[in-house]
Short mmCIF file of C-alpha atoms in Angstrom, two decimals:
data_model
loop_
_atom_site.label_atom_id
_atom_site.label_comp_id
_atom_site.label_asym_id
_atom_site.label_seq_id
_atom_site.Cartn_x
_atom_site.Cartn_y
_atom_site.Cartn_z
CA MET R 1167 35.70 128.53 94.44
CA LYS R 1168 38.94 129.92 95.80
CA LEU R 1169 40.85 128.35 98.70
CA ARG R 1170 42.81 130.56 101.03
CA CYS R 1171 45.56 128.73 103.01
CA SER R 1172 47.27 130.29 106.05
CA GLY R 1173 50.42 129.07 107.86
CA ASP R 1174 51.79 130.05 111.29
CA PHE R 1175 50.71 133.49 112.37
CA ASP R 1176 50.30 135.59 115.51
CA ARG R 1177 47.06 134.65 117.21
CA ASN R 1178 46.01 138.27 118.09
CA SER R 1179 46.87 139.66 114.71
CA GLY R 1180 45.37 136.57 113.15
CA ASP R 1181 42.19 137.05 115.14
CA ARG R 1182 41.96 140.67 114.06
CA MET R 1183 42.66 139.79 110.45
CA GLU R 1184 40.13 136.97 110.56
CA ALA R 1185 37.51 139.31 112.07
CA ARG R 1186 38.10 141.85 109.30
CA GLU R 1187 37.94 139.13 106.66
CA ILE R 1188 34.76 137.73 108.13
CA GLU R 1189 33.17 141.21 108.20
CA THR R 1190 34.28 141.85 104.61
CA GLU R 1191 33.01 138.49 103.53
CA GLN R 1192 29.66 139.06 105.23
CA GLN R 1193 29.26 142.43 103.46
CA ALA R 1194 30.20 140.84 100.16
CA ASN R 1195 27.76 138.03 100.79
CA ARG R 1196 25.01 140.58 101.47
CA ASN R 1197 25.79 142.44 98.23
CA VAL R 1198 25.95 139.23 96.25
CA PHE R 1199 22.70 138.02 97.81
CA GLU R 1200 20.90 141.24 96.88
CA SER R 1201 22.12 141.16 93.30
CA GLU R 1202 21.54 137.46 93.02
CA SER R 1203 18.01 137.84 94.32
CA ASN R 1204 17.19 140.37 91.59
CA LEU R 1205 18.86 138.38 88.83
CA GLY R 1206 17.45 135.19 90.14
CA ASP R 1207 13.91 136.55 90.02
CA VAL R 1208 14.38 137.74 86.45
CA ASP R 1209 15.98 134.48 85.33
CA SER R 1210 13.34 132.38 87.02
CA HIS R 1211 10.61 134.49 85.42
CA ARG R 1212 12.16 134.09 81.98
CA LEU R 1213 12.72 130.39 82.37
CA LEU R 1214 9.14 129.85 83.49
CA GLN R 1215 7.97 131.29 80.15
CA ILE R 1216 9.90 128.82 77.99
CA GLN R 1217 8.85 125.38 77.01
CA GLY R 1218 9.40 122.86 79.82
CA ASN R 1219 8.66 125.25 82.72
CA ILE R 1220 12.19 124.92 84.15
CA ASP R 1221 12.17 126.00 87.81
CA ILE R 1222 15.66 126.57 89.27
CA ASP R 1223 15.65 127.80 92.83
CA SER R 1224 16.88 131.33 93.02
CA ASP R 1225 18.95 130.62 96.09
CA GLU R 1226 21.07 128.08 94.21
CA GLY R 1227 22.11 130.67 91.62
CA TRP R 1228 23.49 128.24 89.03
CA LEU R 1229 22.67 130.70 86.29
CA ASP R 1230 24.58 133.58 87.90
CA THR R 1231 27.30 135.05 85.80
CA ASP R 1232 29.25 136.18 88.87
CA GLU R 1233 31.15 133.85 91.10
CA ARG R 1234 28.67 132.22 93.55
CA PHE R 1235 31.04 131.20 96.41
CA PRO R 1236 33.33 133.83 97.89
CA PRO R 1237 36.71 132.70 99.28
CA VAL R 1238 36.71 131.50 102.88
CA PRO R 1239 39.53 130.61 105.23
CA LEU R 1240 40.45 126.95 105.03
CA VAL R 1241 39.92 126.26 108.74
CA TYR R 1242 38.26 123.54 110.65
CA ASP R 1243 34.53 124.03 110.08
CA PRO R 1244 32.38 120.87 110.16
CA LEU R 1245 29.19 122.88 109.60
CA LEU R 1246 30.49 124.45 106.39
CA ALA R 1247 31.72 121.11 105.20
CA LYS R 1248 28.33 119.59 105.80
CA GLU R 1249 26.69 122.42 103.87
CA ASP R 1250 29.12 122.00 101.01
CA LEU R 1251 28.37 118.30 100.77
CA ARG R 1252 24.65 118.94 100.87
CA ARG R 1253 24.85 121.41 98.02
CA ALA R 1254 27.21 119.17 96.08
CA ASN R 1255 24.71 116.33 96.33
CA GLN R 1256 21.96 118.59 95.02
CA ALA R 1257 24.01 119.84 92.11
CA PRO R 1258 23.04 116.97 89.73
CA ASN R 1259 19.44 118.12 89.88
CA SER R 1260 20.49 121.58 88.80
CA VAL R 1261 22.73 120.13 86.11
CA THR R 1262 19.74 118.19 84.75
CA ARG R 1263 17.62 121.32 84.71
CA LEU R 1264 20.38 123.38 83.12
CA ARG R 1265 20.75 120.81 80.37
CA LEU R 1266 17.03 121.02 79.78
CA ALA R 1267 17.29 124.79 79.67
CA ALA R 1268 20.20 124.58 77.22
CA ASN R 1269 18.23 122.25 74.94
CA THR R 1270 15.15 124.47 75.23
CA SER R 1271 17.18 127.62 74.46
CA ASN R 1272 18.08 126.19 71.07
CA GLN R 1273 14.36 126.19 70.25
CA LEU R 1274 13.73 129.69 71.59
CA PRO R 1275 14.52 131.82 68.45
CA ASP R 1276 11.64 130.45 66.31
CA PRO R 1277 8.81 130.98 68.80
CA ILE R 1278 10.31 134.31 69.86
CA HIS R 1279 10.44 135.55 66.24
CA HIS R 1280 6.94 134.22 65.67
CA GLN R 1281 5.71 136.06 68.75
CA LEU R 1282 7.52 139.18 67.52
CA LYS R 1283 5.64 139.08 64.24
CA ILE R 1284 2.37 138.60 66.07
CA VAL R 1285 3.04 141.60 68.27
CA GLU R 1286 4.05 143.78 65.32
CA SER R 1287 0.93 142.69 63.46
CA LYS R 1288 -1.21 143.50 66.45
CA ILE R 1289 0.39 146.95 66.69
CA TYR R 1290 -0.39 147.60 62.99
CA SER R 1291 -3.92 146.28 63.45
CA LEU R 1292 -4.50 148.39 66.52
CA ARG R 1293 -3.36 151.54 64.73
CA LEU R 1294 -5.60 150.74 61.75
CA ARG R 1295 -8.50 150.05 63.98
CA ALA R 1296 -7.90 153.26 65.91
CA GLY R 1297 -7.87 155.18 62.63
CA ALA R 1298 -11.10 153.56 61.45
CA LEU R 1299 -12.76 154.17 64.82
CA LYS R 1300 -12.03 157.90 64.49
CA LEU R 1301 -13.64 158.13 61.00
CA PRO R 1302 -17.30 159.07 60.74
CA ASP R 1303 -19.53 156.90 58.55
CA GLU R 1304 -19.64 159.46 55.76
CA VAL R 1305 -15.84 159.49 55.34
CA LEU R 1306 -15.43 155.72 55.77
CA SER R 1307 -18.09 155.15 53.08
CA VAL R 1308 -16.04 157.18 50.57
CA ILE R 1309 -12.92 155.19 51.46
CA LEU R 1310 -14.74 151.87 50.98
CA GLU R 1311 -16.04 153.04 47.62
CA TYR R 1312 -12.55 153.90 46.39
CA ALA R 1313 -11.21 150.62 47.77
CA ALA R 1314 -13.69 148.63 45.68
CA HIS R 1315 -13.38 150.48 42.37
CA ASN R 1316 -10.59 149.87 39.88
CA GLU R 1317 -7.96 152.56 39.58
CA ARG R 1318 -7.96 152.55 35.79
CA PHE R 1319 -9.54 150.94 32.76
CA THR R 1320 -7.46 149.40 29.98
CA TRP R 1321 -8.64 148.35 26.56
CA GLN R 1322 -7.08 144.87 26.89
CA CYS R 1323 -9.90 143.69 29.12
CA PHE R 1324 -13.64 143.96 28.83
CA GLU R 1325 -15.34 146.55 30.98
CA SER R 1326 -17.71 143.87 32.22
CA MET R 1327 -14.74 141.94 33.64
CA PHE R 1328 -13.58 144.98 35.59
CA ILE R 1329 -17.10 145.33 36.93
CA ALA R 1330 -17.01 141.74 38.12
CA MET R 1331 -13.72 142.44 39.91
CA GLU R 1332 -15.20 145.48 41.61
CA ILE R 1333 -18.20 143.52 42.80
CA SER R 1334 -15.90 140.80 44.16
CA ARG R 1335 -13.89 143.38 46.11
CA ALA R 1336 -17.08 144.99 47.42
CA ILE R 1337 -18.30 141.62 48.70
CA THR R 1338 -14.94 141.05 50.37
CA LEU R 1339 -15.27 144.39 52.18
CA THR R 1340 -18.62 143.33 53.59
CA HIS R 1341 -16.91 140.38 55.27
CA VAL R 1342 -14.39 142.48 57.22
CA CYS R 1343 -16.62 143.49 60.12
CA ARG R 1344 -20.18 144.41 60.94
CA ARG R 1345 -19.62 148.14 60.39
CA PHE R 1346 -18.01 147.63 56.99
CA ARG R 1347 -20.92 145.38 55.96
CA SER R 1348 -23.50 147.88 57.13
CA LEU R 1349 -21.85 150.77 55.28
CA ALA R 1350 -20.87 148.91 52.12
CA THR R 1351 -24.31 147.47 51.55
CA ARG R 1352 -25.71 151.02 51.59
CA ILE R 1353 -23.30 152.43 48.97
CA PRO R 1354 -25.28 152.40 45.66
CA THR R 1355 -22.26 152.64 43.33
CA LEU R 1356 -20.81 149.37 44.66
CA TRP R 1357 -23.80 147.36 43.43
CA SER R 1358 -25.34 149.37 40.59
CA ARG R 1359 -23.11 147.99 37.78
CA ILE R 1360 -23.90 144.36 37.07
CA SER R 1361 -22.38 142.11 34.37
CA ASN R 1362 -22.60 138.48 33.50
CA ALA R 1363 -18.86 138.17 34.13
CA SER R 1364 -19.85 137.77 37.80
CA HIS R 1365 -21.21 134.58 39.31
CA LEU R 1366 -24.92 134.22 39.82
CA GLY R 1367 -24.66 134.64 43.61
CA ALA R 1368 -22.89 138.00 43.26
CA ILE R 1369 -25.45 139.09 40.64
CA SER R 1370 -28.33 138.30 42.98
CA ALA R 1371 -26.60 140.15 45.84
CA CYS R 1372 -26.22 143.26 43.67
CA CYS R 1373 -29.90 143.22 42.68
CA GLU R 1374 -30.97 142.97 46.29
CA ARG R 1375 -28.71 145.77 47.56
CA VAL R 1376 -29.55 148.40 44.94
CA THR R 1377 -32.34 150.61 46.25
CA ASN R 1378 -32.68 153.20 43.48
CA SER R 1379 -33.20 153.14 39.69
CA SER R 1380 -29.54 153.40 38.73
CA VAL R 1381 -28.63 149.85 37.67
CA GLU R 1382 -26.35 149.47 34.64
CA ILE R 1383 -26.62 146.07 32.92
CA PHE R 1384 -23.58 144.76 30.98
CA LEU R 1385 -24.01 141.66 28.82
CA HIS R 1386 -21.18 140.18 26.79
CA GLY R 1387 -19.96 137.00 25.11
CA GLY R 1388 -16.99 136.36 22.88
CA ARG R 1389 -13.75 134.50 23.40
CA TRP R 1390 -13.72 134.90 27.18
CA ARG R 1391 -16.87 133.08 28.24
CA PRO R 1392 -18.72 134.82 31.06
CA ALA R 1393 -19.20 133.29 34.47
CA THR R 1394 -23.00 133.37 34.03
CA ASN R 1395 -24.80 132.48 30.85
CA VAL R 1396 -27.25 134.83 29.14
CA ALA R 1397 -30.50 133.19 30.23
CA PRO R 1398 -29.74 132.84 33.99
CA PHE R 1399 -28.27 136.33 34.06
CA LEU R 1400 -31.36 137.91 32.50
CA GLN R 1401 -33.69 135.88 34.72
CA ALA R 1402 -31.92 137.21 37.82
CA THR R 1403 -31.78 140.82 36.71
CA ILE R 1404 -35.17 141.14 34.97
CA ALA R 1405 -36.80 140.52 38.35
CA HIS R 1406 -35.44 143.94 39.24
CA SER R 1407 -35.94 145.59 35.84
CA ASP R 1408 -37.70 148.51 37.53
CA LYS R 1409 -34.22 149.59 38.67
CA TRP R 1410 -32.54 149.43 35.22
CA ASN R 1411 -31.08 152.69 34.04
CA VAL R 1412 -28.58 151.58 31.35
CA PHE R 1413 -28.41 148.44 29.18
CA ARG R 1414 -25.26 147.57 27.23
CA LEU R 1415 -24.73 144.60 24.97
CA GLY R 1416 -21.05 144.13 24.21
CA ASP R 1417 -18.15 146.28 25.35
CA ASP R 1418 -17.38 149.38 23.35
CA PRO R 1419 -13.54 149.15 23.45
CA GLN R 1420 -13.42 145.71 21.79
CA PRO R 1421 -16.58 145.33 19.67
CA MET R 1422 -15.14 142.76 17.29
CA THR R 1423 -15.05 139.89 19.81
CA GLU R 1424 -18.39 140.45 21.48
CA LEU R 1425 -20.70 138.43 19.24
CA LEU R 1426 -23.13 136.21 21.12
CA ASP R 1427 -23.72 132.83 19.59
CA ASP R 1428 -27.06 131.90 18.03
CA GLU R 1429 -28.49 130.32 21.15
CA GLU R 1430 -27.53 133.33 23.28
CA ILE R 1431 -29.12 135.78 20.85
CA GLU R 1432 -32.35 133.81 20.91
CA ASP R 1433 -32.18 133.60 24.72
CA LEU R 1434 -31.76 137.37 24.87
CA ALA R 1435 -34.77 137.94 22.59
CA ARG R 1436 -36.94 135.43 24.43
CA GLU R 1437 -36.10 136.50 28.02
CA THR R 1438 -36.58 140.21 27.28
CA HIS R 1439 -39.70 139.97 25.11
CA ASN R 1440 -42.18 142.74 26.06
CA LEU R 1441 -39.85 143.85 28.86
CA GLN R 1442 -41.06 146.73 31.01
CA VAL R 1443 -38.15 149.06 31.83
CA ASN R 1444 -39.83 152.29 32.85
CA PHE R 1445 -36.65 153.98 34.12
CA LEU R 1446 -34.27 152.93 31.38
CA THR R 1447 -32.55 155.98 29.84
CA GLU R 1448 -29.83 154.45 27.68
CA ILE R 1449 -29.42 151.44 25.35
CA SER R 1450 -26.06 150.62 23.79
CA ILE R 1451 -25.81 147.65 21.40
CA ASN R 1452 -22.33 146.83 20.17
CA TYR R 1453 -22.50 144.11 17.56
CA PRO R 1454 -19.16 143.13 16.03
CA TYR R 1455 -18.39 143.94 12.42
CA THR R 1456 -18.60 140.19 11.66
CA ILE R 1457 -22.39 140.40 11.91
CA THR R 1458 -22.31 141.95 8.43
CA SER R 1459 -19.74 139.57 6.97
CA SER R 1460 -20.82 137.24 4.15
CA THR R 1461 -18.94 134.41 5.98
CA ASN R 1462 -21.17 134.85 9.03
CA VAL R 1463 -24.59 134.13 7.59
CA ARG R 1464 -26.95 132.95 10.35
CA PRO R 1465 -30.25 132.00 8.64
CA GLN R 1466 -31.33 129.94 11.64
CA VAL R 1467 -31.61 133.07 13.80
CA PRO R 1468 -34.76 135.17 13.14
CA LYS R 1469 -33.77 138.68 12.22
CA ASP R 1470 -36.16 140.06 14.86
CA SER R 1471 -33.94 138.48 17.49
CA PHE R 1472 -31.24 141.04 16.63
CA HIS R 1473 -33.81 143.79 17.25
CA TYR R 1474 -34.94 142.44 20.64
CA TYR R 1475 -35.10 146.01 21.97
CA SER R 1476 -38.03 146.78 19.70
CA THR R 1477 -40.44 144.90 22.02
CA TRP R 1478 -39.39 146.78 25.12
CA SER R 1479 -41.44 149.48 26.86
CA THR R 1480 -39.02 152.35 27.49
CA PRO R 1481 -40.95 155.59 28.15
CA ARG R 1482 -37.91 157.44 29.55
CA LEU R 1483 -35.31 156.36 27.00
CA LYS R 1484 -33.00 159.25 26.01
CA SER R 1485 -29.95 157.69 24.34
CA PHE R 1486 -29.73 154.87 21.81
CA SER R 1487 -26.54 153.70 20.10
CA ILE R 1488 -26.04 150.73 17.86
CA ARG R 1489 -23.01 149.32 15.99
CA HIS R 1490 -23.03 147.52 12.64
CA LEU R 1491 -26.79 147.23 12.43
CA VAL R 1492 -29.47 149.59 11.10
CA PRO R 1493 -32.14 149.93 13.82
CA ILE R 1494 -35.85 149.69 13.29
CA PRO R 1495 -38.46 152.02 14.84
CA PHE R 1496 -39.77 151.10 18.27
CA SER R 1497 -41.77 152.71 21.06
CA GLY R 1498 -38.72 154.31 22.70
CA SER R 1499 -37.86 156.30 19.55
CA ALA R 1500 -40.33 159.03 20.46
CA SER R 1501 -38.43 160.05 23.60
CA LEU R 1502 -34.88 159.84 22.22
CA THR R 1503 -32.66 162.92 22.34
CA THR R 1504 -29.39 161.17 21.29
CA PHE R 1505 -28.87 158.62 18.55
CA LYS R 1506 -25.57 157.05 17.37
CA ALA R 1507 -25.10 154.52 14.60
CA ARG R 1508 -21.57 153.21 14.14
CA ALA R 1509 -19.90 150.89 11.62
CA ARG R 1510 -16.23 151.19 12.48
CA PRO R 1511 -13.98 148.17 11.85
CA GLU R 1512 -10.27 148.34 12.59
CA ARG R 1513 -7.78 149.78 10.16
CA GLY R 1514 -6.51 147.30 7.59
CA ILE R 1515 -9.55 145.06 7.80
CA ARG R 1516 -11.94 144.70 4.89
CA LEU R 1517 -14.63 147.30 5.30
CA THR R 1518 -18.14 145.82 5.32
CA PRO R 1519 -21.54 147.34 4.64
CA ILE R 1520 -23.67 148.52 7.47
CA CYS R 1521 -26.59 146.33 6.37
CA PRO R 1522 -26.85 142.97 8.24
CA SER R 1523 -26.02 139.82 6.35
CA TYR R 1524 -29.43 138.26 6.82
CA THR R 1525 -31.09 140.81 4.55
CA VAL R 1526 -31.24 140.53 0.78
CA GLN R 1527 -32.15 144.12 0.04
CA GLY R 1528 -29.60 146.56 -1.36
CA GLU R 1529 -28.04 149.65 0.15
CA ASN R 1530 -31.02 151.81 -0.76
CA TYR R 1531 -33.24 149.69 1.43
CA GLN R 1532 -30.89 150.21 4.37
CA LEU R 1533 -30.81 153.99 3.83
CA ILE R 1534 -34.62 153.98 3.70
CA VAL R 1535 -34.74 152.08 7.03
CA LEU R 1536 -32.28 154.51 8.58
CA VAL R 1537 -34.21 157.58 7.46
CA GLU R 1538 -37.48 156.06 8.59
CA PHE R 1539 -36.01 155.37 12.02
CA LEU R 1540 -34.81 158.99 12.35
CA SER R 1541 -38.26 160.21 11.32
CA THR R 1542 -39.71 158.44 14.38
CA CYS R 1543 -37.48 160.50 16.73
CA PRO R 1544 -39.23 163.89 16.94
CA ASN R 1545 -37.24 164.99 20.02
CA LEU R 1546 -33.79 164.12 18.70
CA GLU R 1547 -31.19 166.78 19.54
CA PHE R 1548 -27.90 165.05 18.68
CA SER R 1549 -27.21 162.42 16.04
CA SER R 1550 -23.99 160.68 15.09
CA LEU R 1551 -23.64 158.55 11.99
CA GLU R 1552 -20.45 156.68 11.09
CA ILE R 1553 -20.45 154.54 7.94
CA LEU R 1554 -17.41 152.87 6.48
CA SER R 1555 -18.10 151.46 3.02
CA LEU R 1556 -21.16 152.62 1.14
CA PRO R 1557 -21.03 151.43 -2.49
CA THR R 1558 -22.92 152.89 -5.40
CA VAL R 1559 -26.67 152.83 -4.93
CA ASP R 1560 -28.80 150.96 -7.35
CA SER R 1561 -31.78 152.25 -9.31
CA SER R 1562 -34.35 151.32 -6.68
CA PRO R 1563 -36.28 154.11 -4.95
CA MET R 1564 -34.43 156.30 -2.45
CA PRO R 1565 -35.85 157.41 0.89
CA LYS R 1566 -38.60 159.99 0.91
CA TYR R 1567 -37.58 163.51 1.78
CA HIS R 1568 -37.53 164.18 5.51
CA GLU R 1569 -36.75 167.31 7.46
CA PHE R 1570 -35.32 166.88 10.96
CA GLY R 1571 -35.95 170.22 12.65
CA SER R 1572 -35.25 169.09 16.23
CA ILE R 1573 -31.62 168.12 15.65
CA GLU R 1574 -29.18 170.85 16.72
CA ARG R 1575 -25.84 168.94 16.67
CA MET R 1576 -24.65 166.44 14.10
CA LYS R 1577 -21.61 164.22 13.65
CA PHE R 1578 -20.82 162.46 10.37
CA HIS R 1579 -17.96 160.08 9.65
CA PHE R 1580 -17.77 158.59 6.17
CA ALA R 1581 -15.01 156.41 4.67
CA ASN R 1582 -14.87 154.46 1.42
CA CYS R 1583 -18.25 155.88 0.46
CA GLU R 1584 -19.20 156.54 -3.12
CA VAL R 1585 -19.95 160.18 -3.84
CA SER R 1586 -23.18 159.34 -5.68
CA SER R 1587 -24.41 157.42 -2.63
CA LEU R 1588 -23.66 160.33 -0.32
CA LYS R 1589 -25.38 162.80 -2.63
CA SER R 1590 -28.50 160.64 -2.99
CA PHE R 1591 -28.67 160.21 0.78
CA PHE R 1592 -28.26 163.88 1.70
CA ASP R 1593 -30.62 165.05 -1.02
CA CYS R 1594 -33.40 163.19 0.86
CA ILE R 1595 -32.76 164.73 4.29
CA SER R 1596 -32.53 168.22 5.71
CA PHE R 1597 -31.31 169.67 9.04
CA PRO R 1598 -32.50 173.28 9.11
CA ASN R 1599 -31.63 173.92 12.79
CA VAL R 1600 -28.20 172.32 13.08
CA SER R 1601 -25.80 174.80 14.65
CA SER R 1602 -22.81 172.50 15.23
CA LEU R 1603 -21.44 169.97 12.72
CA ASP R 1604 -18.52 167.54 13.11
CA LEU R 1605 -17.60 166.08 9.71
CA THR R 1606 -14.87 163.53 8.98
CA LEU R 1607 -14.12 162.22 5.46
CA GLN R 1608 -11.64 159.46 4.69
CA MET R 1609 -10.41 157.96 1.43
CA PRO R 1610 -7.99 155.18 0.52
CA TYR R 1611 -4.38 156.27 0.84
CA ASP R 1612 -3.67 155.86 -2.87
CA ALA R 1613 -7.02 157.15 -4.22
CA ASN R 1614 -7.69 160.37 -6.09
CA ILE R 1615 -8.10 163.42 -3.92
CA SER R 1616 -11.32 164.26 -5.76
CA ILE R 1617 -13.11 161.67 -3.55
CA ILE R 1618 -12.70 163.98 -0.58
CA GLU R 1619 -13.53 167.17 -2.48
CA ASP R 1620 -16.58 165.75 -4.22
CA GLY R 1621 -17.73 164.02 -1.04
CA PHE R 1622 -17.58 167.33 0.84
CA ARG R 1623 -19.65 169.07 -1.83
CA ALA R 1624 -22.19 166.20 -1.80
CA ILE R 1625 -22.75 166.74 1.93
CA ILE R 1626 -22.50 170.54 1.96
CA PRO R 1627 -23.30 171.79 -1.54
CA GLY R 1628 -24.06 175.27 -0.30
CA ALA R 1629 -25.03 177.42 2.67
CA GLY R 1630 -28.62 176.28 2.36
CA ARG R 1631 -27.91 172.67 3.42
CA PHE R 1632 -27.20 173.83 7.02
CA PRO R 1633 -28.59 177.40 7.10
CA ARG R 1634 -28.01 177.91 10.87
CA LEU R 1635 -24.56 176.34 11.05
CA VAL R 1636 -22.32 178.26 13.50
CA THR R 1637 -19.56 175.78 14.35
CA LEU R 1638 -17.92 173.43 11.86
CA VAL R 1639 -15.21 170.95 12.81
CA SER R 1640 -14.01 169.06 9.74
CA SER R 1641 -11.26 166.47 9.32
CA PHE R 1642 -9.87 164.99 6.11
CA ASP R 1643 -7.83 161.81 6.34
CA SER R 1644 -6.68 158.75 4.38
CA TYR R 1645 -6.25 155.09 5.30
CA ALA R 1646 -4.46 152.07 3.89
CA ARG R 1647 -6.42 149.46 2.01
CA HIS R 1648 -4.24 146.79 3.52
CA LEU R 1649 -1.96 146.40 6.52
CA ASN R 1650 1.10 147.15 4.38
CA LEU R 1651 1.32 150.85 3.60
CA PRO R 1652 1.75 151.83 -0.05
CA PRO R 1653 4.61 154.04 -1.13
CA TYR R 1654 4.54 157.50 0.42
CA VAL R 1655 2.51 160.05 -1.46
CA GLU R 1656 3.46 163.72 -1.08
CA ASP R 1657 0.93 166.09 0.49
CA ARG R 1658 -1.74 167.10 -1.99
CA ASP R 1659 -3.56 170.39 -1.82
CA ILE R 1660 -7.26 170.13 -1.26
CA ASN R 1661 -9.79 172.59 -2.56
CA ILE R 1662 -12.36 173.58 0.09
CA PRO R 1663 -15.26 175.80 -1.07
CA PHE R 1664 -15.22 178.43 1.68
CA SER R 1665 -18.22 180.12 0.10
CA VAL R 1666 -20.48 177.53 1.76
CA PHE R 1667 -19.54 178.87 5.23
CA SER R 1668 -21.54 182.09 5.08
CA HIS R 1669 -23.03 181.51 8.55
CA VAL R 1670 -20.08 179.73 10.17
CA GLN R 1671 -18.39 181.64 12.99
CA ASN R 1672 -16.02 178.93 14.22
CA LEU R 1673 -14.21 176.74 11.71
CA THR R 1674 -11.66 174.07 12.50
CA LEU R 1675 -9.96 172.05 9.72
CA THR R 1676 -7.74 169.07 10.45
CA LEU R 1677 -5.78 167.75 7.48
CA HIS R 1678 -3.86 164.46 7.41
CA ASP R 1679 -1.85 163.70 4.25
CA PHE R 1680 -3.41 166.76 2.65
CA GLY R 1681 -2.56 170.39 2.27
CA ILE R 1682 -4.40 173.57 1.33
CA SER R 1683 -3.13 176.17 -1.05
CA GLU R 1684 -2.25 179.59 0.33
CA SER R 1685 -4.34 181.38 -2.29
CA VAL R 1686 -7.48 179.39 -1.39
CA LEU R 1687 -6.82 179.91 2.31
CA LEU R 1688 -6.21 183.67 1.97
CA ASP R 1689 -9.27 184.09 -0.21
CA GLY R 1690 -11.32 182.25 2.37
CA LEU R 1691 -9.99 184.39 5.19
CA ARG R 1692 -10.65 187.64 3.27
CA TRP R 1693 -14.14 186.42 2.47
CA ARG R 1694 -14.85 185.56 6.10
CA GLY R 1695 -14.01 189.07 7.36
CA GLN R 1696 -12.33 190.33 10.51
CA GLY R 1697 -14.66 189.15 13.28
CA ASP R 1698 -14.64 185.44 12.61
CA ALA R 1699 -12.39 182.72 14.01
CA MET R 1700 -10.68 179.98 12.05
CA GLY R 1701 -8.48 177.11 13.22
CA LEU R 1702 -6.25 175.07 10.91
CA ARG R 1703 -4.22 171.99 11.90
#
């Protein structure tokens, strides 16, 4: 507040000056009042929103940044003095409120920032909701399907574990809102892959939500114990076996750690005995290579338990694959179009026979069982046989001669196999209608190259072995007997009898650690003529 003091002055001029000052002061007061009214309303509104509900009268204007009291002449004015005293006596109340406001303002940043985050979150949610509201059900269903599925599959984890993760995400989506739940529960691919890596509640939910016959069952054991044991898992899923389309035991990428224990194998055989799976089209059994190891003898487990599938009724079965175990004939063999038998341990590990350890018969017996199984598959179109380690056969009888006229495509992969065993085996079988053959031969890194050459001749002695062969893809390779590689051996030329390819139109040779002499290659090309194709890598 400013004080203006005046001494002796001319009364008329003083009156005129005082009149002008009073008029100026009145105009200033009006301007200040208008601005203060606006600011006062804003300040009061803001203060009412903070903690404590501070209510400072707008006409007091203690929060104004401008000067509240304009200068006035210091003249005798009892009324103004009384007003000044009144306002001065009320000032402590405003001081108290201002102190409260000052204390409260120190606490304002946290709730303001919290409210800011809430508002920003609401903006983001509103935009997301607006985007979802504009999407038709068909498009939103595709988005939900992609949201649940994994982006990629890596060999470090079991496929069944990824399936469990996908099911968990799908269930989470059903908890977002009513529309998400309605759409997600009607997407078959979210619930059609079921593994015992999921909990029993999730397994039951999948079985209830699948409406067609497209269920894929994944069963595994090994180092990472599943969330649901074999028996409860099978009991929950067998109740919906009319929806089974694929059954897989063990995960293909890591077959060596997928062995079920004795109790689990017996549970599997018991729970699935005489199982009716009318819409099952594929069975994949991936036993680990340790099932054939002499250190893994399991006499307490009946051997039929390993062939649990043989009691199933599978009228629509098309594909059957098995690893490290020779299958036995069963009712589903008659409808098979694809068969794969694999015995493929990792490099550097001792190669083991394909026969299971619980048998006492020799290799001939296992070959007989294999040929007998193939003979029960009259509709077979493609067959793949991979055997690593087939020692010399004994003098016991070999399989009877069988001709497999329905097979059109074959794949063979042999490693560490004695030539006499290969010759005895292929002399007992014939594939007159095979038009495409994929043949891979491997030998120890430091062995004689004649193993590859003689092995090739044992399988394809002449054009009559595969009279309708059109496409041949052949690969010759070597492997180390142990993890430590032997000294490097220079490339050795291999002698391929091109005369056996009289009907072949497309030939692809892949050579690792081997070469082929130019004279043999040129003679083969001249013999093949101008119209044929040949690839060499």
